[in-house]
Amino acid sequence: MAKASVWAIIPNLLRSLFRSDVPIRSKILLVMGIVYLVSPIDILPDVIAGIGWIDDLVIVPLLGWLSYRSLPPSIKEGMATDSPDSANNPATSRKWLYLVVLIVVLIVVLIGIGLLTGPDESFLKNPSGG
């Protein structure tokens, strides 16, 4: 079996949610990881910048790995194969698209946080602070 590439496995693992030959256990683990990633309820709150994301960076990949490990070998082999000519491989050529989408989502989230937490205008009413 060829060496598994994360850039080849992640999109295929997400597509596996819609395949009928993938075991339900694998689908449940993957959905749990996605739900935990977008859920506002975390072990460490995300409002603590940096520290709040540590649990997401540990739990989500762990659930993805467990989902991948629970797949039958025939499905795993189809997901993890990398062709030697990676320049012509659509999975590796799309890695930049995934990276750009991730960066755009992060920028939108940061702008949203900035708009939601905007400046406190109470200092305009009483500039002396007293």
mmCIF file with all atom_site columns, C-alpha atoms in Angstrom:
data_model
loop_
_atom_site.group_PDB
_atom_site.id
_atom_site.type_symbol
_atom_site.label_atom_id
_atom_site.label_alt_id
_atom_site.label_comp_id
_atom_site.label_asym_id
_atom_site.label_entity_id
_atom_site.label_seq_id
_atom_site.pdbx_PDB_ins_code
_atom_site.Cartn_x
_atom_site.Cartn_y
_atom_site.Cartn_z
_atom_site.occupancy
_atom_site.B_iso_or_equiv
_atom_site.pdbx_formal_charge
_atom_site.auth_seq_id
_atom_site.auth_comp_id
_atom_site.auth_asym_id
_atom_site.auth_atom_id
_atom_site.pdbx_PDB_model_num
ATOM 1   C CA . MET A 1 1   ? 0.000   0.000  0.000   1.00 0.00 ? 1   MET A CA 1
ATOM 2   C CA . ALA A 1 2   ? 1.264   3.480  -0.842  1.00 0.00 ? 2   ALA A CA 1
ATOM 3   C CA . LYS A 1 3   ? 2.140   5.927  1.884   1.00 0.00 ? 3   LYS A CA 1
ATOM 4   C CA . ALA A 1 4   ? -0.993  7.692  3.068   1.00 0.00 ? 4   ALA A CA 1
ATOM 5   C CA . SER A 1 5   ? -1.102  11.432 2.532   1.00 0.00 ? 5   SER A CA 1
ATOM 6   C CA . VAL A 1 6   ? -3.230  13.613 4.790   1.00 0.00 ? 6   VAL A CA 1
ATOM 7   C CA . TRP A 1 7   ? -4.100  15.800 1.796   1.00 0.00 ? 7   TRP A CA 1
ATOM 8   C CA . ALA A 1 8   ? -5.458  12.719 0.013   1.00 0.00 ? 8   ALA A CA 1
ATOM 9   C CA . ILE A 1 9   ? -7.242  11.210 3.006   1.00 0.00 ? 9   ILE A CA 1
ATOM 10  C CA . ILE A 1 10  ? -9.165  14.216 4.403   1.00 0.00 ? 10  ILE A CA 1
ATOM 11  C CA . PRO A 1 11  ? -11.324 14.980 1.340   1.00 0.00 ? 11  PRO A CA 1
ATOM 12  C CA . ASN A 1 12  ? -11.916 11.279 0.736   1.00 0.00 ? 12  ASN A CA 1
ATOM 13  C CA . LEU A 1 13  ? -12.813 10.757 4.384   1.00 0.00 ? 13  LEU A CA 1
ATOM 14  C CA . LEU A 1 14  ? -15.381 13.556 4.170   1.00 0.00 ? 14  LEU A CA 1
ATOM 15  C CA . ARG A 1 15  ? -16.776 12.011 0.988   1.00 0.00 ? 15  ARG A CA 1
ATOM 16  C CA . SER A 1 16  ? -17.067 8.686  2.808   1.00 0.00 ? 16  SER A CA 1
ATOM 17  C CA . LEU A 1 17  ? -20.029 10.067 4.747   1.00 0.00 ? 17  LEU A CA 1
ATOM 18  C CA . PHE A 1 18  ? -22.113 9.610  1.590   1.00 0.00 ? 18  PHE A CA 1
ATOM 19  C CA . ARG A 1 19  ? -20.837 6.146  0.633   1.00 0.00 ? 19  ARG A CA 1
ATOM 20  C CA . SER A 1 20  ? -23.027 3.146  1.375   1.00 0.00 ? 20  SER A CA 1
ATOM 21  C CA . ASP A 1 21  ? -20.101 0.734  1.798   1.00 0.00 ? 21  ASP A CA 1
ATOM 22  C CA . VAL A 1 22  ? -18.582 2.687  4.712   1.00 0.00 ? 22  VAL A CA 1
ATOM 23  C CA . PRO A 1 23  ? -19.440 1.312  8.180   1.00 0.00 ? 23  PRO A CA 1
ATOM 24  C CA . ILE A 1 24  ? -21.777 3.395  10.327  1.00 0.00 ? 24  ILE A CA 1
ATOM 25  C CA . ARG A 1 25  ? -19.186 3.462  13.142  1.00 0.00 ? 25  ARG A CA 1
ATOM 26  C CA . SER A 1 26  ? -16.751 5.341  10.928  1.00 0.00 ? 26  SER A CA 1
ATOM 27  C CA . LYS A 1 27  ? -19.441 7.796  9.874   1.00 0.00 ? 27  LYS A CA 1
ATOM 28  C CA . ILE A 1 28  ? -20.496 8.433  13.479  1.00 0.00 ? 28  ILE A CA 1
ATOM 29  C CA . LEU A 1 29  ? -16.909 9.099  14.594  1.00 0.00 ? 29  LEU A CA 1
ATOM 30  C CA . LEU A 1 30  ? -16.387 11.513 11.713  1.00 0.00 ? 30  LEU A CA 1
ATOM 31  C CA . VAL A 1 31  ? -19.661 13.350 12.365  1.00 0.00 ? 31  VAL A CA 1
ATOM 32  C CA . MET A 1 32  ? -18.775 13.589 16.065  1.00 0.00 ? 32  MET A CA 1
ATOM 33  C CA . GLY A 1 33  ? -15.494 15.276 15.143  1.00 0.00 ? 33  GLY A CA 1
ATOM 34  C CA . ILE A 1 34  ? -17.213 17.750 12.820  1.00 0.00 ? 34  ILE A CA 1
ATOM 35  C CA . VAL A 1 35  ? -19.911 18.538 15.390  1.00 0.00 ? 35  VAL A CA 1
ATOM 36  C CA . TYR A 1 36  ? -17.304 19.025 18.126  1.00 0.00 ? 36  TYR A CA 1
ATOM 37  C CA . LEU A 1 37  ? -15.359 21.379 15.863  1.00 0.00 ? 37  LEU A CA 1
ATOM 38  C CA . VAL A 1 38  ? -18.341 23.663 15.198  1.00 0.00 ? 38  VAL A CA 1
ATOM 39  C CA . SER A 1 39  ? -20.032 23.273 18.568  1.00 0.00 ? 39  SER A CA 1
ATOM 40  C CA . PRO A 1 40  ? -19.815 26.187 21.001  1.00 0.00 ? 40  PRO A CA 1
ATOM 41  C CA . ILE A 1 41  ? -19.580 23.687 23.866  1.00 0.00 ? 41  ILE A CA 1
ATOM 42  C CA . ASP A 1 42  ? -15.965 22.586 24.380  1.00 0.00 ? 42  ASP A CA 1
ATOM 43  C CA . ILE A 1 43  ? -13.811 21.129 27.115  1.00 0.00 ? 43  ILE A CA 1
ATOM 44  C CA . LEU A 1 44  ? -11.761 24.339 27.048  1.00 0.00 ? 44  LEU A CA 1
ATOM 45  C CA . PRO A 1 45  ? -13.793 27.413 26.008  1.00 0.00 ? 45  PRO A CA 1
ATOM 46  C CA . ASP A 1 46  ? -12.727 28.912 22.684  1.00 0.00 ? 46  ASP A CA 1
ATOM 47  C CA . VAL A 1 47  ? -12.957 32.436 24.091  1.00 0.00 ? 47  VAL A CA 1
ATOM 48  C CA . ILE A 1 48  ? -9.609  31.802 25.757  1.00 0.00 ? 48  ILE A CA 1
ATOM 49  C CA . ALA A 1 49  ? -7.484  32.641 22.719  1.00 0.00 ? 49  ALA A CA 1
ATOM 50  C CA . GLY A 1 50  ? -4.965  29.947 21.894  1.00 0.00 ? 50  GLY A CA 1
ATOM 51  C CA . ILE A 1 51  ? -5.654  27.713 24.870  1.00 0.00 ? 51  ILE A CA 1
ATOM 52  C CA . GLY A 1 52  ? -9.277  27.198 23.876  1.00 0.00 ? 52  GLY A CA 1
ATOM 53  C CA . TRP A 1 53  ? -8.253  25.759 20.516  1.00 0.00 ? 53  TRP A CA 1
ATOM 54  C CA . ILE A 1 54  ? -5.937  23.107 21.968  1.00 0.00 ? 54  ILE A CA 1
ATOM 55  C CA . ASP A 1 55  ? -8.785  20.694 22.662  1.00 0.00 ? 55  ASP A CA 1
ATOM 56  C CA . ASP A 1 56  ? -10.073 21.171 19.098  1.00 0.00 ? 56  ASP A CA 1
ATOM 57  C CA . LEU A 1 57  ? -6.601  20.478 17.711  1.00 0.00 ? 57  LEU A CA 1
ATOM 58  C CA . VAL A 1 58  ? -6.426  17.237 19.696  1.00 0.00 ? 58  VAL A CA 1
ATOM 59  C CA . ILE A 1 59  ? -9.974  15.851 19.697  1.00 0.00 ? 59  ILE A CA 1
ATOM 60  C CA . VAL A 1 60  ? -10.984 16.523 16.070  1.00 0.00 ? 60  VAL A CA 1
ATOM 61  C CA . PRO A 1 61  ? -7.925  14.875 14.454  1.00 0.00 ? 61  PRO A CA 1
ATOM 62  C CA . LEU A 1 62  ? -8.208  12.004 16.961  1.00 0.00 ? 62  LEU A CA 1
ATOM 63  C CA . LEU A 1 63  ? -11.813 11.336 15.944  1.00 0.00 ? 63  LEU A CA 1
ATOM 64  C CA . GLY A 1 64  ? -10.846 11.603 12.264  1.00 0.00 ? 64  GLY A CA 1
ATOM 65  C CA . TRP A 1 65  ? -8.016  9.116  12.823  1.00 0.00 ? 65  TRP A CA 1
ATOM 66  C CA . LEU A 1 66  ? -10.335 6.728  14.665  1.00 0.00 ? 66  LEU A CA 1
ATOM 67  C CA . SER A 1 67  ? -12.855 7.056  11.839  1.00 0.00 ? 67  SER A CA 1
ATOM 68  C CA . TYR A 1 68  ? -10.146 6.221  9.287   1.00 0.00 ? 68  TYR A CA 1
ATOM 69  C CA . ARG A 1 69  ? -8.876  3.294  11.374  1.00 0.00 ? 69  ARG A CA 1
ATOM 70  C CA . SER A 1 70  ? -12.365 1.787  11.580  1.00 0.00 ? 70  SER A CA 1
ATOM 71  C CA . LEU A 1 71  ? -12.640 1.530  7.788   1.00 0.00 ? 71  LEU A CA 1
ATOM 72  C CA . PRO A 1 72  ? -12.182 -1.828 6.060   1.00 0.00 ? 72  PRO A CA 1
ATOM 73  C CA . PRO A 1 73  ? -8.764  -2.244 4.374   1.00 0.00 ? 73  PRO A CA 1
ATOM 74  C CA . SER A 1 74  ? -10.234 -2.133 0.864   1.00 0.00 ? 74  SER A CA 1
ATOM 75  C CA . ILE A 1 75  ? -11.787 1.307  1.447   1.00 0.00 ? 75  ILE A CA 1
ATOM 76  C CA . LYS A 1 76  ? -8.673  2.590  3.244   1.00 0.00 ? 76  LYS A CA 1
ATOM 77  C CA . GLU A 1 77  ? -6.473  1.604  0.316   1.00 0.00 ? 77  GLU A CA 1
ATOM 78  C CA . GLY A 1 78  ? -8.652  3.552  -2.091  1.00 0.00 ? 78  GLY A CA 1
ATOM 79  C CA . MET A 1 79  ? -8.542  6.636  0.126   1.00 0.00 ? 79  MET A CA 1
ATOM 80  C CA . ALA A 1 80  ? -4.853  6.767  0.876   1.00 0.00 ? 80  ALA A CA 1
ATOM 81  C CA . THR A 1 81  ? -3.237  6.052  -2.459  1.00 0.00 ? 81  THR A CA 1
ATOM 82  C CA . ASP A 1 82  ? -0.978  8.717  -3.867  1.00 0.00 ? 82  ASP A CA 1
ATOM 83  C CA . SER A 1 83  ? 0.167   8.452  -7.443  1.00 0.00 ? 83  SER A CA 1
ATOM 84  C CA . PRO A 1 84  ? 3.883   8.967  -8.092  1.00 0.00 ? 84  PRO A CA 1
ATOM 85  C CA . ASP A 1 85  ? 3.103   11.846 -10.430 1.00 0.00 ? 85  ASP A CA 1
ATOM 86  C CA . SER A 1 86  ? 1.564   14.053 -7.748  1.00 0.00 ? 86  SER A CA 1
ATOM 87  C CA . ALA A 1 87  ? 1.461   17.046 -10.095 1.00 0.00 ? 87  ALA A CA 1
ATOM 88  C CA . ASN A 1 88  ? -1.330  15.349 -12.043 1.00 0.00 ? 88  ASN A CA 1
ATOM 89  C CA . ASN A 1 89  ? -3.116  14.035 -8.972  1.00 0.00 ? 89  ASN A CA 1
ATOM 90  C CA . PRO A 1 90  ? -6.288  16.057 -8.362  1.00 0.00 ? 90  PRO A CA 1
ATOM 91  C CA . ALA A 1 91  ? -6.178  15.363 -4.605  1.00 0.00 ? 91  ALA A CA 1
ATOM 92  C CA . THR A 1 92  ? -2.780  17.002 -4.202  1.00 0.00 ? 92  THR A CA 1
ATOM 93  C CA . SER A 1 93  ? -3.511  19.768 -6.661  1.00 0.00 ? 93  SER A CA 1
ATOM 94  C CA . ARG A 1 94  ? -6.559  20.723 -4.621  1.00 0.00 ? 94  ARG A CA 1
ATOM 95  C CA . LYS A 1 95  ? -4.593  21.087 -1.404  1.00 0.00 ? 95  LYS A CA 1
ATOM 96  C CA . TRP A 1 96  ? -4.035  24.747 -2.200  1.00 0.00 ? 96  TRP A CA 1
ATOM 97  C CA . LEU A 1 97  ? -7.761  25.225 -2.687  1.00 0.00 ? 97  LEU A CA 1
ATOM 98  C CA . TYR A 1 98  ? -8.420  23.736 0.763   1.00 0.00 ? 98  TYR A CA 1
ATOM 99  C CA . LEU A 1 99  ? -5.741  25.963 2.270   1.00 0.00 ? 99  LEU A CA 1
ATOM 100 C CA . VAL A 1 100 ? -7.229  29.088 0.666   1.00 0.00 ? 100 VAL A CA 1
ATOM 101 C CA . VAL A 1 101 ? -10.723 28.135 1.871   1.00 0.00 ? 101 VAL A CA 1
ATOM 102 C CA . LEU A 1 102 ? -9.364  27.615 5.390   1.00 0.00 ? 102 LEU A CA 1
ATOM 103 C CA . ILE A 1 103 ? -7.643  31.013 5.369   1.00 0.00 ? 103 ILE A CA 1
ATOM 104 C CA . VAL A 1 104 ? -10.781 32.762 4.074   1.00 0.00 ? 104 VAL A CA 1
ATOM 105 C CA . VAL A 1 105 ? -12.900 31.102 6.778   1.00 0.00 ? 105 VAL A CA 1
ATOM 106 C CA . LEU A 1 106 ? -10.421 32.167 9.469   1.00 0.00 ? 106 LEU A CA 1
ATOM 107 C CA . ILE A 1 107 ? -10.439 35.751 8.195   1.00 0.00 ? 107 ILE A CA 1
ATOM 108 C CA . VAL A 1 108 ? -14.253 35.828 8.156   1.00 0.00 ? 108 VAL A CA 1
ATOM 109 C CA . VAL A 1 109 ? -14.352 34.440 11.703  1.00 0.00 ? 109 VAL A CA 1
ATOM 110 C CA . LEU A 1 110 ? -11.849 37.024 12.931  1.00 0.00 ? 110 LEU A CA 1
ATOM 111 C CA . ILE A 1 111 ? -13.779 39.851 11.257  1.00 0.00 ? 111 ILE A CA 1
ATOM 112 C CA . GLY A 1 112 ? -16.989 38.506 12.793  1.00 0.00 ? 112 GLY A CA 1
ATOM 113 C CA . ILE A 1 113 ? -15.399 38.416 16.237  1.00 0.00 ? 113 ILE A CA 1
ATOM 114 C CA . GLY A 1 114 ? -14.174 41.975 15.740  1.00 0.00 ? 114 GLY A CA 1
ATOM 115 C CA . LEU A 1 115 ? -17.630 43.171 14.711  1.00 0.00 ? 115 LEU A CA 1
ATOM 116 C CA . LEU A 1 116 ? -19.382 41.370 17.554  1.00 0.00 ? 116 LEU A CA 1
ATOM 117 C CA . THR A 1 117 ? -16.986 42.557 20.231  1.00 0.00 ? 117 THR A CA 1
ATOM 118 C CA . GLY A 1 118 ? -16.581 46.113 18.795  1.00 0.00 ? 118 GLY A CA 1
ATOM 119 C CA . PRO A 1 119 ? -15.336 48.998 20.894  1.00 0.00 ? 119 PRO A CA 1
ATOM 120 C CA . ASP A 1 120 ? -17.013 49.815 24.171  1.00 0.00 ? 120 ASP A CA 1
ATOM 121 C CA . GLU A 1 121 ? -18.650 53.191 23.665  1.00 0.00 ? 121 GLU A CA 1
ATOM 122 C CA . SER A 1 122 ? -19.197 53.896 27.357  1.00 0.00 ? 122 SER A CA 1
ATOM 123 C CA . PHE A 1 123 ? -15.984 55.930 27.439  1.00 0.00 ? 123 PHE A CA 1
ATOM 124 C CA . LEU A 1 124 ? -17.584 58.425 25.038  1.00 0.00 ? 124 LEU A CA 1
ATOM 125 C CA . LYS A 1 125 ? -20.306 59.248 27.548  1.00 0.00 ? 125 LYS A CA 1
ATOM 126 C CA . ASN A 1 126 ? -17.930 59.797 30.469  1.00 0.00 ? 126 ASN A CA 1
ATOM 127 C CA . PRO A 1 127 ? -14.398 60.421 29.159  1.00 0.00 ? 127 PRO A CA 1
ATOM 128 C CA . SER A 1 128 ? -12.954 61.243 32.561  1.00 0.00 ? 128 SER A CA 1
ATOM 129 C CA . GLY A 1 129 ? -13.554 57.693 33.748  1.00 0.00 ? 129 GLY A CA 1
ATOM 130 C CA . GLY A 1 130 ? -15.039 58.814 37.017  1.00 0.00 ? 130 GLY A CA 1
#
